[in-house]
């Protein structure tokens, strides 16, 4: 993490695995398909391209109330220190109600870039426990002329294989050009399976230190007010 940036320590505790509220955080490099994937989940064009703020949208899928948090590339070299700090504050605030899943968007057919660093950033901000909630969301699925398993097995995809191993082998594929219900339902199914394994959401208790300042944040599922109409504006 960049020198001088704040460090947040969080400990994970759990909510019920059959929680009716699903909260998904999208992370990834610029252009990897975070906003498009968020829109696929939400079934509307909520997130715009080149957004520089952390945004949130909400939808109902079956019995689940699904919240999606779209985070711009936290390692964008064009971000100055103040912008990065602001983004981290926004992230912590938006994620304070807990996370069912963190999706790292990775475009298929393109070489891995700063994904390892983004993973490090997340662990540094949220604590190592967040690892259990990370899943890769491959985008640009339809452009493959082979199955995803065949694609991943190829020798020249060692970088993706390594990244996938680091994420516990968990992944899902999206084709954001065709926003089908199937891919969204399957994703939800995988997230629910993971929540069952993990005993519920990733809920944080945090001590945030920024420079010499030390602020205590205590989050539990009951405390933060969820705003269904919250948006980017
Ligand atoms: N063909 C194709 N294009 C995609 C897919 N996902 C995203 N894109 C395009 O990739 C570009 C960057 O996507 P965006 O969601 O804005 O990326 P972000 O910067 O990570 O939020 C946009 O032009 C999208 O239309 C996909 O699954 N297939
Ligand atoms: Mg975006």
XYZ file of C-alpha atoms and ligand atoms in Angstrom:
262
model
C 0.000 0.000 0.000
C 1.155 3.538 -0.709
C 3.178 5.248 1.982
C 1.124 7.449 4.284
C -2.134 5.755 3.440
C -4.444 4.806 6.246
C -4.471 1.361 7.701
C -7.700 -0.222 8.745
C -7.724 -3.274 10.927
C -10.895 -5.270 10.834
C -11.948 -8.437 12.473
C -14.562 -10.555 10.819
C -17.637 -11.786 12.482
C -20.618 -13.372 10.859
C -24.234 -12.801 10.182
C -26.647 -15.611 9.332
C -25.930 -17.438 6.054
C -29.611 -17.215 5.105
C -29.512 -13.441 5.452
C -32.061 -11.927 3.010
C -29.609 -9.117 2.189
C -26.679 -9.765 -0.158
C -23.943 -7.146 -0.381
C -21.424 -7.398 -3.213
C -18.282 -5.305 -3.668
C -16.782 -5.011 -7.162
C -13.058 -4.351 -7.362
C -10.636 -4.487 -10.270
C -8.505 -2.451 -12.597
C -9.821 0.235 -14.906
C -11.752 -1.184 -17.840
C -11.987 -4.701 -16.363
C -15.777 -4.588 -16.388
C -16.706 -3.652 -12.805
C -19.444 -1.169 -13.699
C -20.797 -3.323 -16.545
C -20.907 -6.355 -14.235
C -22.647 -4.260 -11.596
C -25.216 -3.246 -14.203
C -25.668 -6.881 -15.246
C -26.424 -7.808 -11.634
C -28.733 -4.827 -11.154
C -30.454 -5.238 -14.547
C -30.164 -1.520 -15.192
C -27.517 0.927 -16.334
C -26.896 2.340 -12.892
C -23.101 2.591 -12.999
C -21.514 4.781 -15.611
C -18.154 4.394 -17.339
C -15.197 6.332 -15.901
C -16.893 6.962 -12.532
C -14.388 8.215 -9.976
C -16.494 7.662 -6.840
C -17.522 4.539 -4.970
C -21.152 3.962 -6.026
C -23.946 1.750 -4.810
C -27.049 0.285 -6.387
C -29.733 -2.072 -5.207
C -32.118 -4.617 -6.683
C -34.352 -7.507 -5.712
C -33.451 -10.973 -7.004
C -36.036 -13.506 -5.881
C -36.263 -13.178 -2.125
C -32.889 -11.485 -1.820
C -32.296 -7.784 -1.572
C -29.024 -7.324 -3.445
C -26.755 -4.318 -2.944
C -23.864 -3.759 -5.355
C -20.933 -1.477 -4.575
C -18.857 -0.383 -7.571
C -15.362 0.799 -6.670
C -13.068 2.519 -9.195
C -9.508 1.218 -9.625
C -7.924 1.973 -6.247
C -4.454 1.751 -7.799
C -5.101 4.117 -10.675
C -1.804 6.015 -11.028
C -3.749 9.188 -11.800
C -5.214 9.233 -8.280
C -3.549 11.689 -5.958
C -3.159 11.037 -2.247
C -6.287 12.968 -1.251
C -8.423 11.219 -3.854
C -7.168 7.830 -2.691
C -7.882 8.641 0.945
C -11.384 9.799 0.016
C -11.978 6.597 -1.920
C -10.868 4.506 1.035
C -13.218 6.400 3.343
C -16.065 5.825 0.890
C -15.195 2.144 0.617
C -15.103 1.606 4.369
C -18.372 3.474 4.784
C -20.170 1.627 1.961
C -18.896 -1.736 3.201
C -19.717 -1.098 6.832
C -22.976 -3.058 6.617
C -20.974 -6.179 5.803
C -20.011 -8.005 2.627
C -21.391 -11.223 1.222
C -18.783 -11.293 -1.522
C -15.906 -9.327 -3.023
C -15.713 -9.818 -6.778
C -12.401 -9.125 -8.470
C -13.224 -8.468 -12.118
C -10.659 -9.840 -14.567
C -11.146 -9.555 -18.336
C -10.511 -12.863 -20.080
C -8.108 -12.805 -23.019
C -6.095 -9.988 -21.474
C -2.931 -10.389 -19.415
C -3.103 -10.006 -15.663
C -1.965 -6.527 -14.632
C -2.297 -5.028 -11.152
C -4.753 -7.621 -9.767
C -2.259 -9.005 -7.221
C -1.729 -5.492 -5.866
C -5.479 -4.913 -5.700
C -5.795 -8.114 -3.639
C -3.033 -6.864 -1.327
C -4.810 -3.523 -1.042
C -8.073 -5.214 -0.057
C -6.400 -7.390 2.559
C -4.583 -4.394 3.909
C -7.773 -2.319 4.128
C -10.216 -4.995 5.271
C -7.897 -7.451 7.008
C -6.791 -10.927 5.886
C -10.193 -12.479 6.731
C -11.653 -10.838 3.628
C -9.738 -13.419 1.575
C -12.489 -15.969 2.234
C -15.021 -13.731 0.505
C -13.058 -12.964 -2.658
C -14.105 -14.510 -5.944
C -12.848 -13.758 -9.453
C -15.468 -12.545 -11.877
C -14.159 -13.128 -15.397
C -15.657 -10.747 -17.935
C -15.739 -10.885 -21.755
C -16.771 -14.531 -21.527
C -18.312 -14.885 -24.967
C -15.087 -14.012 -26.759
C -13.566 -17.388 -25.791
C -13.467 -20.049 -28.489
C -13.024 -22.758 -25.856
C -14.407 -23.569 -22.422
C -13.218 -21.559 -19.463
C -11.539 -24.661 -17.992
C -9.579 -25.249 -21.229
C -8.662 -21.582 -21.343
C -7.355 -21.561 -17.772
C -5.327 -24.751 -18.302
C -3.212 -23.224 -21.074
C 0.466 -22.869 -20.240
C 0.594 -19.197 -21.143
C -2.151 -18.458 -18.622
C 0.011 -19.176 -15.596
C -0.614 -15.627 -14.350
C -4.394 -16.150 -14.272
C -3.928 -19.589 -12.699
C -1.811 -18.050 -9.950
C -4.382 -15.334 -9.322
C -7.162 -17.893 -9.242
C -5.257 -20.048 -6.743
C -4.803 -16.978 -4.585
C -8.581 -16.488 -4.662
C -9.183 -20.063 -3.506
C -10.044 -21.247 -7.023
C -13.396 -19.466 -6.885
C -14.666 -17.807 -10.026
C -17.686 -16.965 -12.106
C -17.955 -15.746 -15.702
C -20.005 -12.871 -17.053
C -20.759 -11.824 -20.558
C -21.833 -8.246 -20.023
C -22.901 -7.879 -23.639
C -25.855 -10.180 -23.015
C -27.312 -9.499 -19.609
C -29.004 -12.876 -19.065
C -30.758 -13.881 -15.872
C -28.891 -17.211 -15.786
C -25.441 -15.741 -15.206
C -26.802 -13.495 -12.454
C -28.702 -16.341 -10.747
C -25.658 -18.613 -10.916
C -23.487 -15.914 -9.377
C -25.966 -15.445 -6.545
C -26.014 -19.177 -6.010
C -22.211 -19.259 -5.712
C -22.219 -16.305 -3.329
C -24.855 -17.959 -1.141
C -22.811 -21.169 -1.132
C -19.758 -19.242 0.015
C -21.752 -17.456 2.711
C -22.925 -20.811 3.987
C -19.305 -22.028 4.097
C -18.154 -18.824 5.780
C -21.047 -18.730 8.245
C -22.516 -15.496 6.875
C -21.303 -12.083 5.807
C -17.962 -10.462 6.437
C -18.824 -7.966 9.179
C -16.196 -5.564 10.369
C -15.044 -4.111 13.580
C -12.429 -1.611 12.704
C -9.803 0.547 14.185
C -8.736 3.023 11.580
C -5.525 4.887 11.894
C -4.739 7.709 9.548
C -1.372 9.323 10.228
C -1.392 10.240 13.902
C -5.184 10.152 14.096
C -6.899 7.101 15.479
C -10.615 6.626 15.007
C -12.644 3.781 16.310
C -15.337 2.364 14.092
C -17.649 -0.297 15.372
C -19.837 -1.896 12.804
C -22.361 -4.591 13.199
C -25.195 -5.634 10.939
C -27.718 -3.860 13.122
C -25.978 -0.496 13.482
C -25.546 1.093 10.031
C -28.573 2.524 8.342
C -29.037 1.001 4.917
C -30.290 3.414 2.363
C -31.965 1.586 -0.527
C -32.011 4.722 -2.608
C -28.362 5.508 -2.117
C -26.623 6.247 -5.366
C -23.576 7.829 -6.923
C -24.934 11.326 -6.947
N -17.557 -7.433 -25.028
C -17.609 -7.160 -23.716
N -17.340 -5.927 -23.305
C -17.395 -5.681 -21.980
C -17.723 -6.684 -21.032
N -17.675 -6.134 -19.803
C -17.344 -4.837 -19.973
N -17.165 -4.559 -21.288
C -16.773 -3.247 -21.885
O -15.504 -2.885 -21.362
C -15.439 -1.490 -21.160
C -15.055 -1.210 -19.713
O -16.073 -1.721 -18.873
P -16.450 -1.012 -17.503
O -17.542 -1.823 -16.916
O -16.698 0.453 -17.655
O -15.087 -1.235 -16.699
P -14.653 -0.648 -15.287
O -13.705 0.471 -15.557
O -13.971 -1.792 -14.617
O -15.885 -0.214 -14.559
C -16.804 -0.919 -21.524
O -16.736 -0.394 -22.818
C -17.721 -2.126 -21.487
O -18.790 -2.009 -22.381
C -18.018 -8.013 -21.516
O -18.309 -8.948 -20.776
N -17.937 -8.191 -22.864
Mg -16.346 1.648 -13.719
